[in-house]
XYZ file of C-alpha atoms in Angstrom:
748
model
C -3.462 -31.705 -18.797
C -3.405 -28.417 -20.694
C -7.122 -27.995 -20.049
C -6.566 -28.538 -16.327
C -3.805 -25.921 -16.295
C -6.059 -23.489 -18.142
C -8.881 -24.010 -15.679
C -6.563 -23.596 -12.707
C -5.103 -20.415 -14.196
C -8.602 -19.080 -14.806
C -9.643 -19.898 -11.243
C -6.494 -18.198 -9.937
C -7.210 -15.070 -11.986
C -10.787 -14.952 -10.755
C -9.590 -15.265 -7.176
C -7.159 -12.384 -7.652
C -9.932 -10.329 -9.235
C -12.342 -11.110 -6.386
C -9.903 -9.707 -3.803
C -8.083 -6.738 -5.427
C -4.553 -6.447 -4.108
C -5.170 -9.520 -1.908
C -5.915 -6.967 0.787
C -8.665 -8.982 2.477
C -6.765 -12.254 2.330
C -3.544 -10.766 3.708
C -5.468 -9.010 6.474
C -7.225 -12.223 7.507
C -4.083 -14.329 7.146
C -2.034 -11.795 9.102
C -4.539 -11.836 11.947
C -4.581 -15.636 12.082
C -0.772 -15.827 12.017
C -0.502 -13.222 14.774
C -2.974 -15.081 16.988
C -1.271 -18.437 16.426
C 2.192 -17.002 17.050
C 0.988 -15.316 20.233
C -0.761 -18.416 21.545
C 2.224 -20.608 20.691
C 4.636 -18.301 22.530
C 2.425 -18.022 25.600
C 1.701 -21.761 25.656
C 5.441 -22.418 25.610
C 5.642 -20.299 28.767
C 2.856 -22.361 30.426
C 0.547 -19.362 30.635
C -2.883 -20.024 32.191
C -6.110 -19.776 30.211
C -6.963 -16.132 31.174
C -3.543 -15.020 29.942
C -3.955 -17.008 26.722
C -7.352 -15.369 26.116
C -5.891 -11.921 26.801
C -3.012 -12.551 24.424
C -5.277 -13.885 21.675
C -7.720 -10.970 21.855
C -4.872 -8.448 21.956
C -3.254 -10.134 18.981
C -6.471 -9.862 16.995
C -6.924 -6.155 17.631
C -3.233 -5.288 17.138
C -3.210 -7.089 13.779
C -6.489 -5.720 12.433
C -6.795 -2.199 13.827
C -3.638 -0.727 12.269
C -4.644 0.279 8.746
C -2.203 3.037 7.815
C -0.604 2.444 4.395
C 3.012 3.371 5.194
C 5.080 0.813 7.177
C 6.762 3.600 9.151
C 3.395 4.913 10.324
C 2.277 1.398 11.197
C 5.377 0.837 13.323
C 4.860 4.113 15.195
C 1.214 3.281 15.845
C 2.098 -0.176 17.168
C 4.790 1.258 19.446
C 2.382 3.852 20.843
C -0.330 1.230 21.091
C 1.782 -0.892 23.449
C 1.923 1.978 25.947
C -1.812 2.639 25.653
C -2.621 -1.064 26.024
C -0.486 -1.481 29.143
C -1.958 1.634 30.766
C -5.547 0.596 30.043
C -4.826 -2.955 31.174
C -3.523 -1.690 34.492
C -6.501 0.632 35.000
C -9.028 -2.052 34.063
C -7.436 -4.631 36.352
C -7.353 -2.187 39.253
C -11.025 -1.279 38.786
C -12.287 -4.830 38.165
C -13.371 -5.412 41.810
C -15.315 -2.114 41.824
C -18.191 -2.733 39.413
C -19.783 0.721 39.408
C -16.493 2.594 39.152
C -15.328 0.289 36.367
C -18.559 0.895 34.440
C -18.256 4.668 34.769
C -14.645 4.607 33.599
C -15.596 2.297 30.741
C -18.237 4.758 29.498
C -15.806 7.676 29.757
C -13.165 5.657 27.926
C -15.651 4.867 25.149
C -16.421 8.581 24.777
C -12.723 9.451 24.594
C -11.958 6.632 22.136
C -14.553 7.974 19.694
C -13.886 11.659 20.348
C -10.178 11.487 19.452
C -10.952 10.109 15.986
C -10.936 13.691 14.758
C -7.136 13.626 15.185
C -6.606 11.111 12.386
C -6.034 7.387 11.713
C -3.468 6.899 14.485
C -5.767 8.378 17.106
C -8.604 6.199 15.804
C -6.466 3.076 16.179
C -5.322 4.030 19.668
C -8.949 4.559 20.651
C -9.752 1.041 19.442
C -6.816 -0.317 21.450
C -8.077 1.448 24.573
C -11.640 0.167 24.190
C -10.641 -3.398 23.355
C -8.107 -3.787 26.169
C -10.483 -2.417 28.782
C -13.111 -4.764 27.388
C -10.639 -7.652 27.809
C -10.130 -6.817 31.485
C -13.884 -6.991 32.080
C -14.299 -10.101 29.937
C -11.456 -12.054 31.572
C -12.024 -10.445 35.000
C -8.356 -9.712 35.520
C -6.822 -8.588 38.798
C -3.800 -6.536 39.811
C -1.839 -9.645 40.825
C -1.948 -10.842 37.203
C -0.486 -7.632 35.778
C 3.013 -9.051 35.127
C 1.594 -11.965 33.155
C -0.978 -9.745 31.423
C 1.724 -7.284 30.430
C 3.799 -10.127 29.040
C 0.784 -11.310 27.010
C 0.313 -7.801 25.574
C 4.005 -7.478 24.696
C 4.025 -10.905 23.039
C 0.887 -10.033 21.066
C 2.238 -6.712 19.777
C 5.615 -8.262 18.996
C 3.936 -11.070 17.067
C 1.871 -8.511 15.181
C 4.974 -6.541 14.209
C 6.819 -9.708 13.175
C 3.974 -10.864 10.931
C 3.349 -7.404 9.503
C 6.947 -6.411 8.745
C 8.602 -9.771 8.065
C 6.407 -12.817 7.477
C 3.658 -11.138 5.428
C 5.403 -7.922 4.530
C 3.515 -5.973 1.863
C 5.027 -2.574 0.945
C 2.624 0.027 -0.526
C 4.239 -0.229 -3.956
C 3.706 -3.987 -4.081
C 0.097 -3.601 -2.985
C -0.486 -1.051 -5.730
C 0.988 -3.431 -8.312
C -1.397 -6.159 -7.168
C -4.308 -3.715 -7.335
C -3.379 -2.794 -10.894
C -3.233 -6.470 -11.836
C -6.657 -7.001 -10.253
C -7.970 -4.031 -12.224
C -6.782 -5.605 -15.463
C -8.297 -8.949 -14.491
C -11.615 -7.313 -13.707
C -11.346 -5.481 -17.017
C -10.938 -8.859 -18.747
C -13.932 -10.303 -16.868
C -16.001 -7.274 -17.825
C -15.102 -7.851 -21.490
C -16.029 -11.535 -21.103
C -19.453 -10.480 -19.843
C -19.830 -7.980 -22.685
C -18.936 -10.638 -25.254
C -21.561 -12.950 -23.746
C -24.162 -10.188 -24.077
C -23.187 -9.448 -27.692
C -23.142 -13.128 -28.684
C -26.474 -13.917 -27.086
C -28.243 -10.820 -28.375
C -31.493 -9.381 -27.095
C -33.531 -12.505 -27.910
C -31.415 -15.000 -25.965
C -33.210 -16.863 -23.141
C -30.607 -15.687 -20.627
C -30.218 -12.176 -22.051
C -31.296 -10.333 -18.908
C -29.065 -12.489 -16.722
C -26.126 -11.806 -19.034
C -26.786 -8.073 -18.771
C -26.946 -8.352 -14.976
C -23.551 -10.069 -15.053
C -22.254 -7.199 -17.177
C -23.542 -4.657 -14.677
C -21.888 -6.515 -11.800
C -18.601 -6.744 -13.689
C -18.708 -3.018 -14.444
C -19.400 -2.188 -10.791
C -16.484 -4.381 -9.678
C -14.231 -2.692 -12.207
C -15.206 0.663 -10.728
C -14.458 -0.623 -7.212
C -10.979 -1.721 -8.290
C -10.360 1.693 -9.866
C -11.353 3.426 -6.631
C -9.061 1.149 -4.615
C -6.153 2.122 -6.875
C -7.069 5.769 -6.380
C -6.935 5.364 -2.602
C -3.454 3.793 -2.748
C -1.803 6.155 -5.225
C -0.522 8.595 -2.618
C 1.646 5.968 -0.910
C 2.268 3.404 -3.645
C 3.905 5.608 -6.298
C 7.387 7.136 -6.164
C 6.439 10.674 -7.242
C 3.523 12.921 -8.091
C 4.050 12.613 -11.819
C 3.650 8.825 -11.667
C 0.587 9.266 -9.469
C -1.059 11.559 -11.995
C -0.144 9.324 -14.943
C -1.518 6.208 -13.242
C -4.676 8.010 -12.224
C -5.237 9.271 -15.751
C -4.631 5.891 -17.396
C -6.917 3.985 -15.031
C -9.651 6.598 -15.484
C -9.300 6.543 -19.273
C -9.471 2.745 -19.437
C -12.435 2.509 -17.073
C -14.321 5.229 -18.951
C -13.713 3.506 -22.287
C -14.920 0.179 -20.859
C -18.074 1.709 -19.386
C -18.856 3.631 -22.560
C -18.335 0.475 -24.618
C -20.808 -1.441 -22.430
C -23.455 1.287 -22.678
C -23.124 1.637 -26.464
C -23.369 -2.128 -27.050
C -26.498 -2.363 -24.913
C -28.033 0.545 -26.786
C -27.500 -1.126 -30.147
C -28.831 -4.480 -28.977
C -31.893 -2.893 -27.332
C -32.827 0.081 -29.560
C -35.081 2.550 -27.803
C -34.371 1.164 -24.337
C -33.637 3.543 -21.484
C -29.933 2.681 -21.285
C -27.773 5.647 -20.439
C -25.425 4.413 -17.737
C -23.610 1.150 -16.844
C -25.854 0.675 -13.800
C -29.200 -1.154 -13.662
C -31.269 1.484 -11.806
C -32.945 3.023 -14.859
C -32.688 0.272 -17.465
C -35.668 -1.271 -19.264
C -34.285 -3.934 -21.553
C -37.315 -4.958 -23.576
C -39.290 -1.985 -24.867
C -42.166 -2.838 -27.178
C -41.404 -3.031 -30.852
C -37.627 -2.655 -30.610
C -35.492 -4.358 -33.262
C -31.820 -4.159 -34.115
C -30.870 -2.369 -37.332
C -30.260 -4.698 -40.317
C -26.796 -3.296 -41.038
C -25.898 -3.558 -37.375
C -27.009 -7.191 -37.287
C -24.642 -7.892 -40.195
C -21.804 -6.030 -38.466
C -22.338 -7.676 -35.083
C -20.076 -10.710 -35.784
C -17.252 -8.311 -36.701
C -17.801 -6.445 -33.439
C -17.699 -9.670 -31.436
C -14.437 -10.605 -33.171
C -12.902 -7.240 -32.261
C -14.103 -7.548 -28.670
C -12.348 -10.885 -28.505
C -9.226 -9.230 -29.872
C -9.423 -6.651 -27.090
C -9.899 -9.454 -24.564
C -6.837 -11.259 -25.933
C -4.802 -8.072 -25.520
C -5.570 -8.100 -21.788
C -5.187 -11.730 -20.775
C -4.409 -14.338 -19.688
C -0.874 -12.888 -19.873
C -1.896 -9.322 -20.563
C 1.458 -7.622 -20.218
C 3.688 -9.789 -22.326
C 2.165 -10.123 -25.804
C 4.836 -10.484 -28.428
C 5.142 -10.893 -32.166
C 3.972 -9.054 -35.219
C 0.481 -10.613 -34.953
C -0.304 -8.772 -31.732
C 1.034 -5.542 -33.163
C -1.077 -5.905 -36.297
C -4.214 -6.536 -34.238
C -3.567 -3.513 -32.048
C -2.907 -1.298 -35.046
C -6.154 -2.477 -36.618
C -8.067 -1.661 -33.436
C -6.440 1.768 -33.216
C -7.515 2.403 -36.779
C -11.163 2.557 -35.687
C -10.445 5.949 -34.168
C -10.474 7.243 -37.748
C -13.647 7.312 -39.829
C -11.987 5.743 -42.861
C -11.858 2.267 -41.260
C -15.315 2.220 -39.692
C -17.739 -0.432 -40.991
C -20.855 0.356 -42.972
C -23.316 0.480 -40.097
C -25.543 2.837 -38.165
C -23.976 5.820 -36.367
C -24.577 4.032 -33.059
C -22.639 0.964 -34.203
C -19.867 3.163 -35.592
C -19.618 4.813 -32.168
C -18.998 1.360 -30.695
C -16.090 0.769 -33.057
C -14.659 4.210 -32.250
C -14.825 3.292 -28.575
C -13.075 -0.004 -29.362
C -10.275 2.118 -30.809
C -10.220 4.293 -27.681
C -10.068 1.148 -25.559
C -7.097 -0.123 -27.559
C -5.477 3.303 -27.197
C -5.864 3.186 -23.395
C -4.383 -0.287 -22.831
C -0.676 0.517 -23.462
C -1.082 3.606 -21.307
C -2.309 1.358 -18.527
C 0.854 -0.727 -18.902
C 3.162 2.279 -18.964
C 1.531 3.656 -15.822
C 2.327 0.339 -14.153
C 5.980 0.634 -15.284
C 5.607 -2.501 -17.362
C 6.868 -3.189 -20.821
C 4.346 -2.540 -23.556
C 4.111 -4.923 -26.500
C 6.036 -4.049 -29.645
C 3.982 -2.057 -32.118
C 4.703 -1.429 -35.760
C 5.299 2.217 -36.568
C 1.920 2.919 -38.147
C 0.431 6.442 -38.014
C -2.175 5.310 -35.496
C 0.406 3.835 -33.119
C 2.703 6.862 -33.438
C -0.166 9.233 -32.719
C -1.196 7.133 -29.695
C 2.338 7.271 -28.225
C 2.565 11.015 -28.855
C -0.695 11.623 -26.989
C 0.527 9.623 -23.974
C 3.739 11.645 -23.840
C 1.896 14.948 -24.038
C -0.713 14.011 -21.449
C 1.813 12.781 -18.879
C 4.096 15.803 -19.128
C 2.325 17.931 -16.547
C 0.919 17.584 -13.034
C -2.092 19.518 -11.803
C -3.706 20.032 -8.445
C -7.261 19.424 -7.340
C -8.325 22.589 -5.645
C -11.866 21.621 -4.670
C -12.509 23.343 -1.338
C -13.793 21.262 1.520
C -17.149 22.225 2.915
C -17.128 23.572 6.417
C -19.774 22.336 8.834
C -20.546 24.735 11.662
C -22.731 22.251 13.534
C -21.620 19.644 16.069
C -18.673 17.661 14.787
C -19.485 14.091 13.744
C -16.919 12.676 16.187
C -18.473 14.598 19.078
C -21.973 13.479 18.137
C -20.935 9.839 17.715
C -18.959 9.898 20.978
C -22.010 11.144 22.874
C -24.278 8.633 21.186
C -21.998 5.619 21.714
C -21.249 6.481 25.328
C -24.967 6.984 26.052
C -25.881 3.731 24.323
C -23.079 1.883 26.128
C -24.282 3.168 29.508
C -27.766 1.873 28.730
C -26.273 -1.430 27.516
C -24.279 -1.845 30.742
C -27.352 -1.323 32.887
C -29.552 -3.530 30.719
C -26.856 -6.179 30.357
C -26.375 -6.399 34.119
C -30.131 -6.879 34.580
C -30.437 -9.397 31.747
C -27.350 -11.539 32.373
C -24.771 -10.186 34.844
C -22.151 -12.716 33.744
C -22.441 -11.766 30.022
C -23.273 -8.025 30.135
C -20.247 -7.091 28.019
C -21.769 -8.574 24.849
C -24.430 -5.856 24.842
C -21.797 -3.134 25.210
C -19.663 -4.573 22.448
C -22.675 -4.772 20.109
C -23.585 -1.165 20.852
C -19.996 -0.154 20.008
C -19.774 -1.969 16.694
C -23.163 -0.907 15.283
C -21.905 2.684 15.304
C -18.717 1.903 13.336
C -18.842 3.442 9.838
C -22.430 4.617 10.336
C -23.825 8.111 10.620
C -27.606 8.193 10.406
C -30.213 6.336 12.430
C -31.221 4.349 9.362
C -27.659 3.119 8.793
C -27.463 1.992 12.419
C -30.750 0.125 12.040
C -29.533 -1.672 8.897
C -26.241 -2.616 10.532
C -28.087 -3.777 13.629
C -30.403 -6.172 11.846
C -27.492 -7.542 9.788
C -25.560 -8.220 12.983
C -28.580 -9.874 14.570
C -29.119 -12.073 11.517
C -25.474 -13.144 11.472
C -25.545 -13.808 15.204
C -28.656 -15.998 15.055
C -27.293 -18.065 12.153
C -23.921 -18.272 13.927
C -25.573 -19.610 17.074
C -27.268 -22.364 15.077
C -24.023 -23.194 13.272
C -22.037 -23.149 16.505
C -24.379 -25.588 18.215
C -24.429 -27.854 15.157
C -20.648 -27.909 14.869
C -20.233 -28.512 18.598
C -22.508 -31.539 18.419
C -20.540 -32.894 15.451
C -17.037 -32.487 16.860
C -17.891 -33.727 20.350
C -14.828 -33.631 22.605
C -12.285 -33.335 19.786
C -10.383 -30.298 21.046
C -8.017 -29.959 18.116
C -10.946 -29.814 15.681
C -12.706 -27.154 17.768
C -9.481 -25.139 17.815
C -9.096 -25.482 14.034
C -12.675 -24.313 13.474
C -12.088 -21.356 15.787
C -9.017 -20.377 13.770
C -10.963 -20.721 10.523
C -13.679 -18.534 12.006
C -11.112 -15.851 12.834
C -9.942 -15.977 9.223
C -13.524 -15.772 8.004
C -14.221 -12.770 10.247
C -11.521 -10.620 8.752
C -11.836 -11.953 5.203
C -15.534 -11.066 4.977
C -15.625 -7.891 7.064
C -15.364 -5.656 3.986
C -17.805 -7.765 1.969
C -20.680 -8.683 4.262
C -21.321 -7.532 7.808
C -23.771 -10.410 8.230
C -21.102 -12.979 7.351
C -18.609 -11.314 9.669
C -21.121 -11.494 12.556
C -21.757 -15.143 11.699
C -18.060 -16.010 11.959
C -17.696 -14.057 15.225
C -20.484 -16.052 16.830
C -19.177 -19.325 15.425
C -15.732 -18.547 16.856
C -17.261 -17.871 20.289
C -19.108 -21.178 20.129
C -15.895 -23.045 19.322
C -14.059 -21.322 22.180
C -16.737 -22.366 24.635
C -16.534 -25.871 23.164
C -12.798 -25.874 23.864
C -13.496 -24.876 27.461
C -16.268 -27.517 27.684
C -18.759 -24.840 28.778
C -20.865 -24.571 25.626
C -24.601 -24.866 26.245
C -27.608 -23.645 24.250
C -28.367 -21.238 27.080
C -25.035 -19.454 26.693
C -25.585 -18.767 23.002
C -29.204 -17.770 23.580
C -27.927 -15.181 26.045
C -25.627 -13.910 23.301
C -28.642 -13.369 21.040
C -30.495 -11.577 23.835
C -27.504 -9.362 24.627
C -27.067 -8.624 20.917
C -30.688 -7.494 20.659
C -30.222 -5.379 23.768
C -27.060 -3.749 22.407
C -28.762 -2.921 19.101
C -31.769 -1.484 20.908
C -29.586 0.664 23.169
C -27.654 1.937 20.169
C -30.859 2.877 18.353
C -32.271 4.618 21.428
C -29.097 6.654 21.795
C -29.068 7.495 18.081
C -32.679 8.683 18.267
C -32.365 10.726 21.463
C -28.835 12.170 21.421
C -28.219 14.675 18.603
C -30.021 12.449 16.095
C -29.109 12.462 12.403
C -32.119 11.456 10.370
C -31.548 9.388 7.272
C -33.037 12.123 5.097
C -30.710 14.750 6.580
C -27.710 12.551 5.883
C -28.759 11.684 2.342
C -29.561 15.329 1.554
C -26.135 16.380 2.797
C -24.383 13.746 0.673
C -26.596 14.562 -2.321
C -25.480 18.195 -2.085
C -21.869 17.077 -1.868
C -22.239 14.867 -4.954
C -23.895 17.693 -6.887
C -21.120 20.077 -5.872
C -18.534 17.608 -7.138
C -20.517 17.126 -10.315
C -20.589 20.866 -10.860
C -16.840 21.158 -10.255
C -15.940 18.414 -12.756
C -18.316 19.848 -15.336
C -16.959 23.385 -15.060
C -13.330 22.238 -15.175
C -13.954 20.027 -18.182
C -15.567 22.887 -20.093
C -12.783 25.235 -19.002
C -10.207 22.833 -20.438
C -12.214 22.630 -23.656
C -12.074 26.416 -23.746
C -8.286 26.420 -23.723
C -7.531 26.697 -20.006
C -5.070 24.302 -18.377
C -4.050 23.214 -14.907
C -7.159 21.238 -13.881
C -6.548 17.637 -12.860
C -9.722 16.190 -14.326
C -9.128 12.533 -13.310
C -8.671 13.571 -9.670
C -11.830 15.692 -9.775
C -13.746 12.833 -11.384
C -12.571 10.413 -8.684
C -13.694 12.883 -6.013
C -17.129 12.776 -7.672
C -17.053 8.966 -7.618
C -16.178 8.971 -3.909
C -19.058 11.334 -3.135
C -21.430 9.137 -5.131
C -20.225 6.002 -3.312
C -20.893 7.724 0.027
C -24.406 8.572 -1.155
C -25.025 4.953 -2.202
C -24.115 3.774 1.296
C -26.285 6.391 3.001
C -29.434 5.480 1.029
C -29.186 1.772 1.898
C -31.817 2.130 4.649
C -34.204 3.613 2.055
C -33.640 1.160 -0.804
C -33.401 -2.059 1.193
C -36.163 -4.487 0.148
C -37.360 -4.593 3.764
C -38.123 -0.871 3.837
C -41.851 -0.271 4.470
C -41.659 3.198 2.880
C -42.245 2.102 -0.705
C -42.681 5.593 -2.178
C -39.462 6.830 -0.584
C -37.713 3.712 -1.859
C -38.836 4.453 -5.418
C -37.777 8.082 -5.108
C -34.374 7.147 -3.682
C -33.743 4.630 -6.478
C -34.782 7.176 -9.100
C -32.566 9.907 -7.631
C -29.628 7.522 -7.381
C -30.108 6.327 -10.951
C -30.344 9.857 -12.359
C -27.318 11.007 -10.405
C -25.331 7.964 -11.555
C -26.294 8.806 -15.139
C -25.165 12.413 -14.730
C -21.942 11.308 -13.022
C -21.182 8.754 -15.742
C -21.569 11.306 -18.526
C -19.672 13.951 -16.567
C -16.808 11.548 -15.985
C -16.876 10.586 -19.651
C -16.910 14.273 -20.568
C -13.803 14.815 -18.443
C -12.031 11.912 -20.127
C -13.056 13.145 -23.591
C -11.928 16.695 -22.819
C -8.370 15.428 -22.539
C -8.589 13.893 -26.020
C -9.620 17.127 -27.726
C -6.586 19.202 -28.787
C -6.324 22.470 -26.884
C -5.973 24.352 -30.173
C -9.611 23.633 -31.073
C -10.994 25.552 -28.061
C -14.511 24.249 -28.685
C -15.479 25.273 -25.170
C -15.138 28.914 -26.225
C -17.972 28.663 -28.757
C -20.681 31.168 -27.651
C -23.485 28.622 -28.107
C -21.753 26.115 -25.866
C -20.795 28.802 -23.348
C -24.422 29.891 -23.002
C -25.671 26.350 -22.506
C -22.852 25.546 -20.065
C -23.690 28.629 -18.002
C -27.349 27.594 -17.920
C -26.470 24.068 -16.766
C -24.168 25.487 -14.110
C -26.942 27.802 -12.863
C -29.363 24.880 -12.797
C -26.915 22.862 -10.737
C -26.407 25.751 -8.330
C -30.196 26.122 -8.013
C -30.647 22.395 -7.454
C -27.966 22.381 -4.758
C -29.556 25.309 -2.928
C -33.028 23.757 -3.182
C -31.786 20.467 -1.746
C -30.223 22.456 1.110
C -33.578 24.056 2.027
C -35.540 20.885 1.103
C -37.441 22.546 -1.729
C -38.910 25.361 0.354
C -37.716 28.095 -2.011
C -39.489 29.228 -5.187
C -36.527 29.236 -7.578
C -36.985 27.180 -10.740
C -34.598 25.480 -13.114
C -34.369 26.624 -16.715
C -34.737 24.407 -19.763
C -32.773 26.009 -22.590
C -32.762 25.664 -26.353
C -30.624 22.533 -26.133
C -27.006 21.634 -26.695
C -25.926 22.595 -30.248
C -25.733 19.570 -32.533
C -22.368 20.661 -33.931
C -19.755 23.333 -33.383
C -17.356 25.201 -35.628
C -14.785 22.398 -35.433
C -16.730 20.476 -38.065
C -16.440 23.334 -40.529
C -12.706 23.950 -40.597
C -11.263 20.784 -42.021
C -10.371 19.286 -38.634
C -9.292 15.668 -38.312
C -12.146 13.149 -38.149
C -11.137 12.024 -34.657
C -11.329 15.629 -33.432
C -14.801 15.986 -34.917
C -15.863 12.732 -33.259
C -14.476 13.825 -29.898
C -16.378 17.098 -30.219
C -19.613 15.271 -30.985
C -19.012 13.066 -27.977
C -18.521 16.136 -25.775
C -21.848 17.537 -26.926
C -23.621 14.218 -26.449
C -22.311 13.812 -22.889
C -23.204 17.396 -22.044
C -26.712 16.881 -23.372
C -27.153 13.761 -21.239
C -25.953 15.642 -18.149
C -28.436 18.424 -18.862
C -31.319 15.969 -19.263
C -30.368 14.094 -16.096
C -30.265 17.291 -14.045
C -33.707 18.315 -15.252
C -35.152 14.857 -14.541
C -33.526 14.915 -11.114
C -35.177 18.264 -10.406
C -38.595 16.898 -11.371
C -38.066 13.793 -9.238
C -37.351 16.083 -6.282
C -40.534 18.034 -7.137
C -38.707 21.142 -8.311
C -40.194 23.111 -11.235
C -38.402 23.323 -14.583
C -39.434 26.131 -16.943
C -38.481 26.863 -20.526
C -35.980 29.651 -21.154
C -37.810 32.760 -22.179
């Protein structure tokens, strides 16, 4: 029985980790509850089928489109949305008999719905309401005589949405942030599990590469959870001081975990190209590599300490009690001092130092979550750890990174013109292809532009939607043949499909499209009108909508994939430069820079770049050379970002009194790196047409004056780490320049 409980608890933890904050589950469950409540209320009033369909579709959009974090803002958006929905419903019903006029108004409405996105989240949501409700009038073919019943359906839908959102499934921002922090800790535990598997198996294990892949995935998921916490801090914390403390603790823990993973892989695969916790530039089995003899003897001790770290996190990570836990934590903290390091290679000793940093970060993670830390005996290591937390959390800084101004056409204007042009083509083509189902083409054209910018992104989203639609058609026909005339089963499958749509929308666009098509098949099965021809028309209209969207993207103010990736590459380099300069300024004795916030801005820019290069790195891309270049650039930039982020975290560990950043040797090298970054940014902007070259200097000094003045061992180690990270950033920038075919010359 105990084993069963353990397995259930483990499965529960993995589920919570797979959906940080339960955001996807609550969104899907809220949508399903809203639809069911709306349909139940309207069915009790004996509403006809067109009114039921209108209510269900309105319920879906009212539940899913409102994404603002604060409940007050959500309520205001819903209240305004009712007025917009009723107005659009009236206009669409009045124009329904006049096909041409309705199409013209529809295109203008689509333009306006996209154009007003520049006004913020509420305007974006209202634009979605306007589009969806006009779409409903054309889909249901409403008329003016039905307006009282249609208005009632809209009011019931919005009321049901508010009831589910603010009462049945109420989730205040603070509670969501707590769940996100718990998911972060669970993903941290899973990442340590993967790291332990790698360390236990070693480099000669049959499944070594698969274990490393699992470690990479766990590290990427940990980073995703950290970014989700970052996005919720503004609304989920009571004050700015708590926001800054939470941000710092999450960043410190994530950085320690990533550094630990990289260092372990380096020891297990000596000589391998492992410089970042991502797989882009890793070669695990270089010829002739062998682990150091002393390190092989120390490896069991390391695995034992990794297990101790894992035990400190879970399964009940926040309530460890007793002197045993305190003794273990104090032992782990002791590795931050050279006296307790094992007799091993410098690389292995760095791992143990990072284990100590990891142990140092864990109670800070608990204190940031306002949770009780475990009791710790008053050893010097524990006292020093608490003193550092108090000092670090005492101040609040601002991120003053200026936003770049774009003097060209605004993205909302460009997208509005593109979507409206594509929709006009889809209306004409849809009417010619299947007059009774033309709206599917328009809807497809609308959705392929959501969250896309370049032509390549639209193409990728289009083929994913087509793939999901084709598989959904097959599944819909198969399910319909299995359920026969069992209406309740068709209804249940339709509800499950709605849940699947909104649960997978943030994970896989292909899966979301699959569930949409399956839901449509079940609805037609309920109405006893499902035929293979109907679903084949859906595929044809989907292809038409994708084609119209691509034509519009290519002809109307096109944004090439290279232009988009170059723009985001410049943004990421600018962020990299800002974090680097602020970190070195803090090492030089300056204060006031919020390094965790700057580092998260760099992470956000890098995530945007990853999304934009998807058309280039997809396995289906025929441009193999561009794919290799894009992967190389992404890998080098991820390496530079990892070491820059680690440098920022380390800069906060170095006492301000040391002022190592003021050393003339480091100042000269830092200025050279900054100039190289500025040159690289300008060359990317002109696509390498200039003749400016990057400079390769004498190299980062191996040691600074801190090692000569009797400083504490941990200060010396932090200084060495600063130099090592700075050297890796310098090397990555130079390699990035060569990959982009920019010359690098030695400093004369």
